mmCIF file of C-alpha atoms in Angstrom:
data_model
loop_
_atom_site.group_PDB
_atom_site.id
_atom_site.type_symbol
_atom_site.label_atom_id
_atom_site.label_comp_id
_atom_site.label_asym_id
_atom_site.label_seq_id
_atom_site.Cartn_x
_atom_site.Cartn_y
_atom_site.Cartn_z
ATOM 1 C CA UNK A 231 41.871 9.355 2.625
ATOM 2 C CA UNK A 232 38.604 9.631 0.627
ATOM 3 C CA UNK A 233 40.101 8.920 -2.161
ATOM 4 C CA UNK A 234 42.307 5.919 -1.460
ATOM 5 C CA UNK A 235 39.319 4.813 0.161
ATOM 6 C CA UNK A 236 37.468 5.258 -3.197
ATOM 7 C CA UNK A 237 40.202 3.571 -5.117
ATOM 8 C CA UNK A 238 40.447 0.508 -3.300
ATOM 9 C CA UNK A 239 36.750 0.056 -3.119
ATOM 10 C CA UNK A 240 36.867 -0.144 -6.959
ATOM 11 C CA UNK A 241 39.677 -2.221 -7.328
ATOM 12 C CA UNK A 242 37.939 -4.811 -4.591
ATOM 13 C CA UNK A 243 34.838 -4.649 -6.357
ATOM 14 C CA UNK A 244 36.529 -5.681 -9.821
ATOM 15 C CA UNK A 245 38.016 -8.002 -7.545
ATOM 16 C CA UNK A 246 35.046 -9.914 -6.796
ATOM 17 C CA UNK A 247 33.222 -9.621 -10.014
ATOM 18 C CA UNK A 248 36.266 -11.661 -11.800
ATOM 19 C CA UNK A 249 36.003 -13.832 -8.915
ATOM 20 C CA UNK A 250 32.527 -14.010 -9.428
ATOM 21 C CA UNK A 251 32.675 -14.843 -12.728
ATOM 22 C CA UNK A 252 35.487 -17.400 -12.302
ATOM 23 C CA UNK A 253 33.216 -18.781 -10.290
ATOM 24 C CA UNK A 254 29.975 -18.932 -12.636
ATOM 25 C CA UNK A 255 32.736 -20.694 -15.110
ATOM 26 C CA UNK A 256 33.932 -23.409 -12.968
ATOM 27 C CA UNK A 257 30.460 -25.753 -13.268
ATOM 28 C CA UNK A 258 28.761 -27.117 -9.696
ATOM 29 C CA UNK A 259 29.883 -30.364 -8.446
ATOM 30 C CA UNK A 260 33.473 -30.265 -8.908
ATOM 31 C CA UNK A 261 35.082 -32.548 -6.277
ATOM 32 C CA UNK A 262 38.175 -30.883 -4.180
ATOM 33 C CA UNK A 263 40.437 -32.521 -1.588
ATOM 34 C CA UNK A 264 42.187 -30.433 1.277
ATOM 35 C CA UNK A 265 44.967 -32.147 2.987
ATOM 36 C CA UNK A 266 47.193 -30.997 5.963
ATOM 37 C CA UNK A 267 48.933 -32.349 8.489
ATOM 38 C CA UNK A 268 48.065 -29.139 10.636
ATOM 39 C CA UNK A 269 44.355 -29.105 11.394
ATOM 40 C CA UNK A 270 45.190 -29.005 15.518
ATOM 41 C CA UNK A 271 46.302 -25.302 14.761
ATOM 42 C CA UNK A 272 43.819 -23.125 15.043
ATOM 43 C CA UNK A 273 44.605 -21.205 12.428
ATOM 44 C CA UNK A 274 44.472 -23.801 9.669
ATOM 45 C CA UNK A 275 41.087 -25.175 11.075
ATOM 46 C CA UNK A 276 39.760 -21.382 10.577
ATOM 47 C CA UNK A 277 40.962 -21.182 7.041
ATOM 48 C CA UNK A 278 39.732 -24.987 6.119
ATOM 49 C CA UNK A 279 36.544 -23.526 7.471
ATOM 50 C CA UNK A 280 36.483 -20.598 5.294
ATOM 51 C CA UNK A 281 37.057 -22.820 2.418
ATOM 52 C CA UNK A 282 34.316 -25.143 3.048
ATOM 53 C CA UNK A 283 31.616 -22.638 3.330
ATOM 54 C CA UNK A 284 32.643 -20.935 0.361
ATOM 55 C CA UNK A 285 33.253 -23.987 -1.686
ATOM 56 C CA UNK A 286 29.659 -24.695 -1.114
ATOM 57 C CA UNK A 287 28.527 -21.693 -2.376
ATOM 58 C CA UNK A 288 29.797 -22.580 -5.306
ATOM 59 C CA UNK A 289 28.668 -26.121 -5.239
ATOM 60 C CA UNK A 290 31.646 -28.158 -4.965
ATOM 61 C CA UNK A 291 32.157 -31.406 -3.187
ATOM 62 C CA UNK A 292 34.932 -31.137 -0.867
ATOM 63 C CA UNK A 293 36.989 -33.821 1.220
ATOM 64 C CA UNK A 294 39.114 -32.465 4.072
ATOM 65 C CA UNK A 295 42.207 -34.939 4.737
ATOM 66 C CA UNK A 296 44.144 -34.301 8.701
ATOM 67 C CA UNK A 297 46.992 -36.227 8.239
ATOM 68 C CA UNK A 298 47.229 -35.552 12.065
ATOM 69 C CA UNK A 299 51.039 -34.135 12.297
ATOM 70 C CA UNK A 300 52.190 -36.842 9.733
ATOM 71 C CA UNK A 301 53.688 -35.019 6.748
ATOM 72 C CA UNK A 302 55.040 -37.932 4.888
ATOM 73 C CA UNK A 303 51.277 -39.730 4.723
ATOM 74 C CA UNK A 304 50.417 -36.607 2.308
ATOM 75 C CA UNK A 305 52.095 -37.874 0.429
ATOM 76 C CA UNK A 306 49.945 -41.508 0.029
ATOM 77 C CA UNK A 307 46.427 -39.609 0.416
ATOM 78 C CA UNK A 308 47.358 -37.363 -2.547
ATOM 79 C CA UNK A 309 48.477 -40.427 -4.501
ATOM 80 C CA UNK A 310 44.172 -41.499 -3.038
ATOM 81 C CA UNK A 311 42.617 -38.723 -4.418
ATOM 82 C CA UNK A 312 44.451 -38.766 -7.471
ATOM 83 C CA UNK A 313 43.516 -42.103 -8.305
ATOM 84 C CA UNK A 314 39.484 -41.124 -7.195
ATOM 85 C CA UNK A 315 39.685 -38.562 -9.748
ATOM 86 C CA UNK A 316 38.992 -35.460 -8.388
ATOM 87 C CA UNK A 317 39.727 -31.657 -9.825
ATOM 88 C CA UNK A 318 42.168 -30.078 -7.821
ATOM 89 C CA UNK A 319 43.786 -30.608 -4.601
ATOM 90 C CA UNK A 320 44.818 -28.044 -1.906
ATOM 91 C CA UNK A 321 47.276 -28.162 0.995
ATOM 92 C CA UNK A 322 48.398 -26.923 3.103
ATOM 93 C CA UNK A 323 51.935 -28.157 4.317
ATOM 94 C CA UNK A 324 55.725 -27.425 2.823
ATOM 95 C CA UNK A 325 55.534 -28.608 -1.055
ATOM 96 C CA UNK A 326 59.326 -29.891 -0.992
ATOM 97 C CA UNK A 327 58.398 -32.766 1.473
ATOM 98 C CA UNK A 328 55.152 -34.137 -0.697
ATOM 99 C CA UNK A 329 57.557 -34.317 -4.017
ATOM 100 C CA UNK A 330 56.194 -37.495 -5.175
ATOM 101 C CA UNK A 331 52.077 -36.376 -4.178
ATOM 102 C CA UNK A 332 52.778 -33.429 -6.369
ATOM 103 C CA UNK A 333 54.175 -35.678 -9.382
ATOM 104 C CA UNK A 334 51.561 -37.439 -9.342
ATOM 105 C CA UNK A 335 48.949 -34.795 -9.476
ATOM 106 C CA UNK A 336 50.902 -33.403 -12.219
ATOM 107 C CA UNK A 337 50.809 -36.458 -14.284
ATOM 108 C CA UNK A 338 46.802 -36.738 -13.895
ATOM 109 C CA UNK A 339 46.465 -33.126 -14.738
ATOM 110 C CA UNK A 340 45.233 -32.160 -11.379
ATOM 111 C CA UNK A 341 46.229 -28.709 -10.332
ATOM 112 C CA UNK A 342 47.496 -28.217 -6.666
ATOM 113 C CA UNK A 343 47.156 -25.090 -4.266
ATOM 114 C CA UNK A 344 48.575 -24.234 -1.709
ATOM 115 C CA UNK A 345 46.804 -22.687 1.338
ATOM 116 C CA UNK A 346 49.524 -21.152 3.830
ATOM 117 C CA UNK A 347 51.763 -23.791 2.300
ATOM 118 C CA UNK A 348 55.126 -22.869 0.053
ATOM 119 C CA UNK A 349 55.867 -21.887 -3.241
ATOM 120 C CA UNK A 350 56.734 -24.790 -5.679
ATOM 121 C CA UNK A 351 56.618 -24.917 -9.416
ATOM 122 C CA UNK A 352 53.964 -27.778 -9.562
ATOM 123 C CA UNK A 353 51.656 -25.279 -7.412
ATOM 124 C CA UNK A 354 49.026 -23.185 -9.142
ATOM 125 C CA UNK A 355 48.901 -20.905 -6.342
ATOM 126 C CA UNK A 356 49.839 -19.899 -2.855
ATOM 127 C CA UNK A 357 47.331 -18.018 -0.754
ATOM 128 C CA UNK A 358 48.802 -17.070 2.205
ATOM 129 C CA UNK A 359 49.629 -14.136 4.529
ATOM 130 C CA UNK A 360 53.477 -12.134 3.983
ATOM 131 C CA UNK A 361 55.192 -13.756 6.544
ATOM 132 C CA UNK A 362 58.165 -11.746 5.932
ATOM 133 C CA UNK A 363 56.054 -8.537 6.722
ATOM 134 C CA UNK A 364 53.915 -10.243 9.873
ATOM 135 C CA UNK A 365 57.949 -11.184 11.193
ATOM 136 C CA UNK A 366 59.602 -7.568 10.552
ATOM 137 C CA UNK A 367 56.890 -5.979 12.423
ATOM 138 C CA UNK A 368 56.674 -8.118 16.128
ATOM 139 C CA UNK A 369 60.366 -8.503 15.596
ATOM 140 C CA UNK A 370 60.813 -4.618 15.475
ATOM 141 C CA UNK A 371 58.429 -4.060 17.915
ATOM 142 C CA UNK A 372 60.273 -5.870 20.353
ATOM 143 C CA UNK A 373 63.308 -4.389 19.583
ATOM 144 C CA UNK A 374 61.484 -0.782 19.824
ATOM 145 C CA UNK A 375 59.956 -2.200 23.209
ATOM 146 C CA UNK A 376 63.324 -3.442 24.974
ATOM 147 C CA UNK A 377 65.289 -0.751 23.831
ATOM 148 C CA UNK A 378 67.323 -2.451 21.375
ATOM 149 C CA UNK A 379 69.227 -4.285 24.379
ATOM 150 C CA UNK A 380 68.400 -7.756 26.279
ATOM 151 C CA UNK A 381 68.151 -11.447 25.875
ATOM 152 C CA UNK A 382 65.638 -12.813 24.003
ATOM 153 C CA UNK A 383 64.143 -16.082 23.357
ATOM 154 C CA UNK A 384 62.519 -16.900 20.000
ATOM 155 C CA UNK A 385 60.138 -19.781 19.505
ATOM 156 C CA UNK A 386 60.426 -20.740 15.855
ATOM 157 C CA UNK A 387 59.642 -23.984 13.196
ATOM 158 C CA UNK A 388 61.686 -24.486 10.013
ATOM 159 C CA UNK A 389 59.735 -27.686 8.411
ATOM 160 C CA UNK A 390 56.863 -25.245 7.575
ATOM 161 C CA UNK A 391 57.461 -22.793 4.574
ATOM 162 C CA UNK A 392 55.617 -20.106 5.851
ATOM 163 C CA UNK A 393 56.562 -20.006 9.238
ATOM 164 C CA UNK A 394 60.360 -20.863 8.800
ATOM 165 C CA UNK A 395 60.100 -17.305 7.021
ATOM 166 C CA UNK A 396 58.988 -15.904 9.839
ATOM 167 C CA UNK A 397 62.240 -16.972 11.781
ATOM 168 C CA UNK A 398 64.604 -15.925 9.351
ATOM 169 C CA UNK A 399 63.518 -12.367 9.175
ATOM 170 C CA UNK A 400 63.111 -11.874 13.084
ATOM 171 C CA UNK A 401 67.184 -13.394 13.181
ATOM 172 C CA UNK A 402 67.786 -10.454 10.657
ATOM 173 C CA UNK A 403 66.121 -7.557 12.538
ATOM 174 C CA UNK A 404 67.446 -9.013 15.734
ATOM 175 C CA UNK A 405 70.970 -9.639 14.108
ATOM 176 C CA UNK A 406 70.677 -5.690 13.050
ATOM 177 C CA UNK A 407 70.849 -4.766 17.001
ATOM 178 C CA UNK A 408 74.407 -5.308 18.414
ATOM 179 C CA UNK A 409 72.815 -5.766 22.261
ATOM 180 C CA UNK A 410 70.117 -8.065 21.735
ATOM 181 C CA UNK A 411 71.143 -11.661 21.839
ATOM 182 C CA UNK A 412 69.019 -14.508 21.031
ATOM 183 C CA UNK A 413 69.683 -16.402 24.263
ATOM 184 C CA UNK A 414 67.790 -19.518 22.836
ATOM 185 C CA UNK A 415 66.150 -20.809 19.352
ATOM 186 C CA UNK A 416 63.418 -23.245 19.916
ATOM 187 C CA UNK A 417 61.286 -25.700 17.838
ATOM 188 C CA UNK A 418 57.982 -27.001 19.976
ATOM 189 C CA UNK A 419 56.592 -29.903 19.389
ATOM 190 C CA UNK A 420 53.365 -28.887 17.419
ATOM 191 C CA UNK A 421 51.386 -32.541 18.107
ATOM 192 C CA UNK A 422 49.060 -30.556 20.055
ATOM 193 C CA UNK A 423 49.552 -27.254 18.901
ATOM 194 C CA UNK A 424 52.608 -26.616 20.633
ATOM 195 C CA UNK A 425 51.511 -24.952 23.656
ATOM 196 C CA UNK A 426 52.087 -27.496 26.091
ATOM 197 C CA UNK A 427 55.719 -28.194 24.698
ATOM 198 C CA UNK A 428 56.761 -24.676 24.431
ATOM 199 C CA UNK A 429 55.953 -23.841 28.325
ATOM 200 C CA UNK A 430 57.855 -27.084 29.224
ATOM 201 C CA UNK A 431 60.614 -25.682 27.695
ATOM 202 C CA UNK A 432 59.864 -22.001 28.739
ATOM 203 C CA UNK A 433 60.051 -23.372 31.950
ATOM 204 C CA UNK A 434 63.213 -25.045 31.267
ATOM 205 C CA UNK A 435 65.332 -21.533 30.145
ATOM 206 C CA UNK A 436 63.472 -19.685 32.876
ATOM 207 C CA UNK A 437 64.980 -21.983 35.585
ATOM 208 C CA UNK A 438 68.362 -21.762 33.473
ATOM 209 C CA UNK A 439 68.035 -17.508 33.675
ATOM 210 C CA UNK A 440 66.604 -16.848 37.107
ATOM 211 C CA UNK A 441 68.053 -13.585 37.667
ATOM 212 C CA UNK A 442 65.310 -10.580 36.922
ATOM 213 C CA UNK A 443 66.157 -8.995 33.805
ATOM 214 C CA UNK A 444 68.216 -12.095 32.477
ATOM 215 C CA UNK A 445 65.022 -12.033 30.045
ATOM 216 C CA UNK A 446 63.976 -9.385 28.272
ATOM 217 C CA UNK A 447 61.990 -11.091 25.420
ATOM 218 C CA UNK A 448 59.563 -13.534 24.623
ATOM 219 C CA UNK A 449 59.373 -14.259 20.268
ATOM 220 C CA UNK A 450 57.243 -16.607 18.579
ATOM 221 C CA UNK A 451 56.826 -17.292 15.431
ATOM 222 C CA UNK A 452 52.850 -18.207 15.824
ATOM 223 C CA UNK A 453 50.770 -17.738 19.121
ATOM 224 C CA UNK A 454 50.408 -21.076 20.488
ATOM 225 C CA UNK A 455 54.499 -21.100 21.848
ATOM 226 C CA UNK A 456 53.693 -17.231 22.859
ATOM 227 C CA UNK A 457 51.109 -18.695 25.144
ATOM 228 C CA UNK A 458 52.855 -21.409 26.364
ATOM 229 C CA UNK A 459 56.105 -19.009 27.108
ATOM 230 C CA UNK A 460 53.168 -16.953 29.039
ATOM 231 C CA UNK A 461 51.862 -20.192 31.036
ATOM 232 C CA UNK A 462 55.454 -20.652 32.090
ATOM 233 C CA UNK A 463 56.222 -17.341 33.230
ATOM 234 C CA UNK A 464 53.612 -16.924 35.278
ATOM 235 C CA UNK A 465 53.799 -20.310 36.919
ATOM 236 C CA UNK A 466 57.521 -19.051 38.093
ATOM 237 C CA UNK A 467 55.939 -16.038 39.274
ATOM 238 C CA UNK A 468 58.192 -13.532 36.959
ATOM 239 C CA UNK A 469 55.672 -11.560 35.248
ATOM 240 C CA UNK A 470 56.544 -8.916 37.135
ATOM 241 C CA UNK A 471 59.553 -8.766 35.832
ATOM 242 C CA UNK A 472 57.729 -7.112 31.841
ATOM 243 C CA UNK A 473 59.291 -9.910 29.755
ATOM 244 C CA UNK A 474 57.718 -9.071 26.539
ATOM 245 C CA UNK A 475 55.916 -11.657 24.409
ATOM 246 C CA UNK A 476 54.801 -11.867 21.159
ATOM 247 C CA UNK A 477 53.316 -13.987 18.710
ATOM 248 C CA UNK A 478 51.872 -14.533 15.024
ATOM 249 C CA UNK A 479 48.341 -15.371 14.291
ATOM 250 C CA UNK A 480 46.569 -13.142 17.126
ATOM 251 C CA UNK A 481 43.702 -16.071 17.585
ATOM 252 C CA UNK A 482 41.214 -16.132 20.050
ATOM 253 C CA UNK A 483 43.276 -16.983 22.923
ATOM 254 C CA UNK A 484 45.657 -14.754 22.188
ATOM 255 C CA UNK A 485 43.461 -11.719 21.868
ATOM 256 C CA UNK A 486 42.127 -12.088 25.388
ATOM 257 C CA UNK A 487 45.979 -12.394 26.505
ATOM 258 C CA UNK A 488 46.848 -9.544 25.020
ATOM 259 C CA UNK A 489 43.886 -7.512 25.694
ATOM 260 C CA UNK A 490 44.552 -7.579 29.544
ATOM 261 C CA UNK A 491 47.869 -5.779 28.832
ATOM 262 C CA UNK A 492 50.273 -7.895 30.908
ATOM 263 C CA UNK A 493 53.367 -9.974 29.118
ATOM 264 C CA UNK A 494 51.914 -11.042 25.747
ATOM 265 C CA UNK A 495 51.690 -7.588 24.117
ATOM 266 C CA UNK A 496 51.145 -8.006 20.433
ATOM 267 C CA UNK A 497 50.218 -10.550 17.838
ATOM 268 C CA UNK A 498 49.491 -10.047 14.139
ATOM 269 C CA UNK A 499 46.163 -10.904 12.686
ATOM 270 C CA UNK A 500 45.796 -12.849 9.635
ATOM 271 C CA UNK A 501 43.049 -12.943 8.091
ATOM 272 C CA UNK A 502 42.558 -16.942 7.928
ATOM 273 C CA UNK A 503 38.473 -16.530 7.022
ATOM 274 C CA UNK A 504 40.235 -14.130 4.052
ATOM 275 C CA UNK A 505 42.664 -16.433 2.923
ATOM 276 C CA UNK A 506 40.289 -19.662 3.034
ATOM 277 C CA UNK A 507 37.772 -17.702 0.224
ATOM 278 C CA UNK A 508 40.621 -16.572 -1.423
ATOM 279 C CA UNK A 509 41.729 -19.987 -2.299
ATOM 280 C CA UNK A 510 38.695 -21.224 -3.262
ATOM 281 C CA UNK A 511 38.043 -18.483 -5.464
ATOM 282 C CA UNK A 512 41.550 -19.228 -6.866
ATOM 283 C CA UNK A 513 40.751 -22.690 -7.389
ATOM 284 C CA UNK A 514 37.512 -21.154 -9.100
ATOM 285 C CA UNK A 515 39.412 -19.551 -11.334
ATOM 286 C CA UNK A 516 41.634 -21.909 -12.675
ATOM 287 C CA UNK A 517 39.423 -24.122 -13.065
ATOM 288 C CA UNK A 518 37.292 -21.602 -15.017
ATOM 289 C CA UNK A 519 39.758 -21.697 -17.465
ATOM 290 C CA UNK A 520 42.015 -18.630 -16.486
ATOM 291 C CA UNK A 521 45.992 -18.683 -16.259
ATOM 292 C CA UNK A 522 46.956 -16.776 -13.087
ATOM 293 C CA UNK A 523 49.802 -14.371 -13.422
ATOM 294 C CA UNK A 524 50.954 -14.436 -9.781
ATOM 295 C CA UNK A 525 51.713 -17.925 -7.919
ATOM 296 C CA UNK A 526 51.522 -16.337 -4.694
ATOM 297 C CA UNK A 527 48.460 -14.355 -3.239
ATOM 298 C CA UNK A 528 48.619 -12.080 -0.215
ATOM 299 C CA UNK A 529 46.117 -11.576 2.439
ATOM 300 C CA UNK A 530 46.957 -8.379 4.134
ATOM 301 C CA UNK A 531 47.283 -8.768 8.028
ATOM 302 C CA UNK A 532 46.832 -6.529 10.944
ATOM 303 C CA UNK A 533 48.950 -5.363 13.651
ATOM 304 C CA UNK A 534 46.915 -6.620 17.542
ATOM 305 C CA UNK A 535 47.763 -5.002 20.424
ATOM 306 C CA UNK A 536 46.018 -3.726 23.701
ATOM 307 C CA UNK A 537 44.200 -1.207 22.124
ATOM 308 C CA UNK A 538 42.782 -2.909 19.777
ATOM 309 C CA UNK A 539 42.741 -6.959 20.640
ATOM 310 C CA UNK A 540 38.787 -6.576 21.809
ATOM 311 C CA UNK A 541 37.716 -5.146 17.888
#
């Protein structure tokens, strides 16, 4: 243990003295635009956050753009900043829907990032958690936690990259147990983070199932449908009934759910402050001059349940 601990301290601190020197490279006063469609999540305000404060530790100017749920307007205020001249854009939304934003970039010489967005050949970088890993491990742990047998719903959204992941590998874990059944496949509306929508139509497959037991499982691709599934089974007054729910993100919210052990049992904790610095520095580093080897970056991510949602 001492000496993996001694390992990765060393690697981390060569880590941050390439970032730091990335950094020193890329001069003071470059100007950056951020643009998403997503800033009502909470997880992409945390990570916009992180990139802010570390952007102005290294002096930058930065412009965050909310497109407020409308994807195809990235388009048009990438075409805006490309025309003010600034030095690199990030986003953070899928990269095969803002085609023409990207062209355009590309034709300036402006490199793009992504943050939590998709891979695309026009992108720098992607800094964003493994969604394939966050997705393999709530899936498996509800299949560990029903005993491999029940209905289960699944709260999922395939115009995001990195959360359309998410659904395809919890349909292969679930797919690998011959007596679960995904009983229903649903796509919230996210306009206000998808809470609200997702317990409207919790609500609406509870009343369909109202026999105890007709419900094993509650899983959702991010936290906000995994607290609106929770909203709705408590209003119908079947939380007795240990439907298990779980989610992807493990914000606030979340954490308190889960740390008073009733329905909502586990989330997985990105590390949003983790991956905001971690694009910045990337950005740092291109613009430094350096030619990165890897188009996507990981941020590792941590399993949050009951024993451990108060740390």
């Amino acid at each position: 243990m001492a000496l993996t601990f001694t390992r990765r301290a060393a690697v981390g601190l060569g880590f941050v003295a390439s970032v730091a020197f990335a950094g020193a490279a890329a001069a003071e006063g470059e100007k950056i635009a951020v643009i998403t469609p997503y800033l009502a999540q909470p997880g992409t305000q945390f990570y916009v956050e992180a990139f802010q404060a570390r952007a102005g530790e290294l002096g930058w100017e930065v412009n965050v753009i909310d497109t407020a749920g409308d994807v195809a307007a990235v388009i048009s205020r990438m075409e805006d900043v490309v025309n003010q001249g600034v030095d690199a854009i990030v986003l953070n939304v899928d990269p095969a829907q803002v085609g023409a934003g990207l062209d355009a970039a590309a034709a300036a010489n402006i490199p793009v990032f992504g943050m939590d967005a998709g891979a695309d050949a026009r992108i720098k970088a992607n800094i964003t958690s493994n969604g394939y890993a966050m997705a393999a491990e709530t899936a498996v742990y509800v299949a560990n936690r029903i005993g491999g047998a029940g209905n289960v719903v699944m709260f999922t959204f395939d115009p995001f990259p990195p959360v359309q992941v998410r659904g395809v590998i919890a349909d292969a874990v679930f797919g690998n147990y011959p007596d679960i059944k995904v009983l229903d496949r649903i796509t919230p509306d996210v306009a206000d983070g998808g809470i609200a929508d997702a317990r409207a139509k919790m609500e609406a497959v509870l009343a369909a199932n109202p026999e105890p037991g007709s419900i094993k499982a509650v899983w959702a691709a991010w936290d906000q449908p995994a607290l609106g599934a929770l909203q709705a089974i408590e209003a119908a007054g079947r939380q007795g009934e240990g439907i298990v729910i779980t989610g992807i993100d493990a914000n606030p919210q979340a954490r308190d759910e889960i740390a008073k052990g009733g329905n909502f049992e586990a989330s997985v904790a990105q590390d949003f402050a983790g991956i905001g610095r971690t694009t910045a520095d990337t950005v740092a580093r291109v613009l430094g001059g350096e030619t990165l080897k890897a188009n996507v970056i990981y941020v590792p991510t941590k399993l949050i349940t009951a024993a451990n949602a108060a740390e």
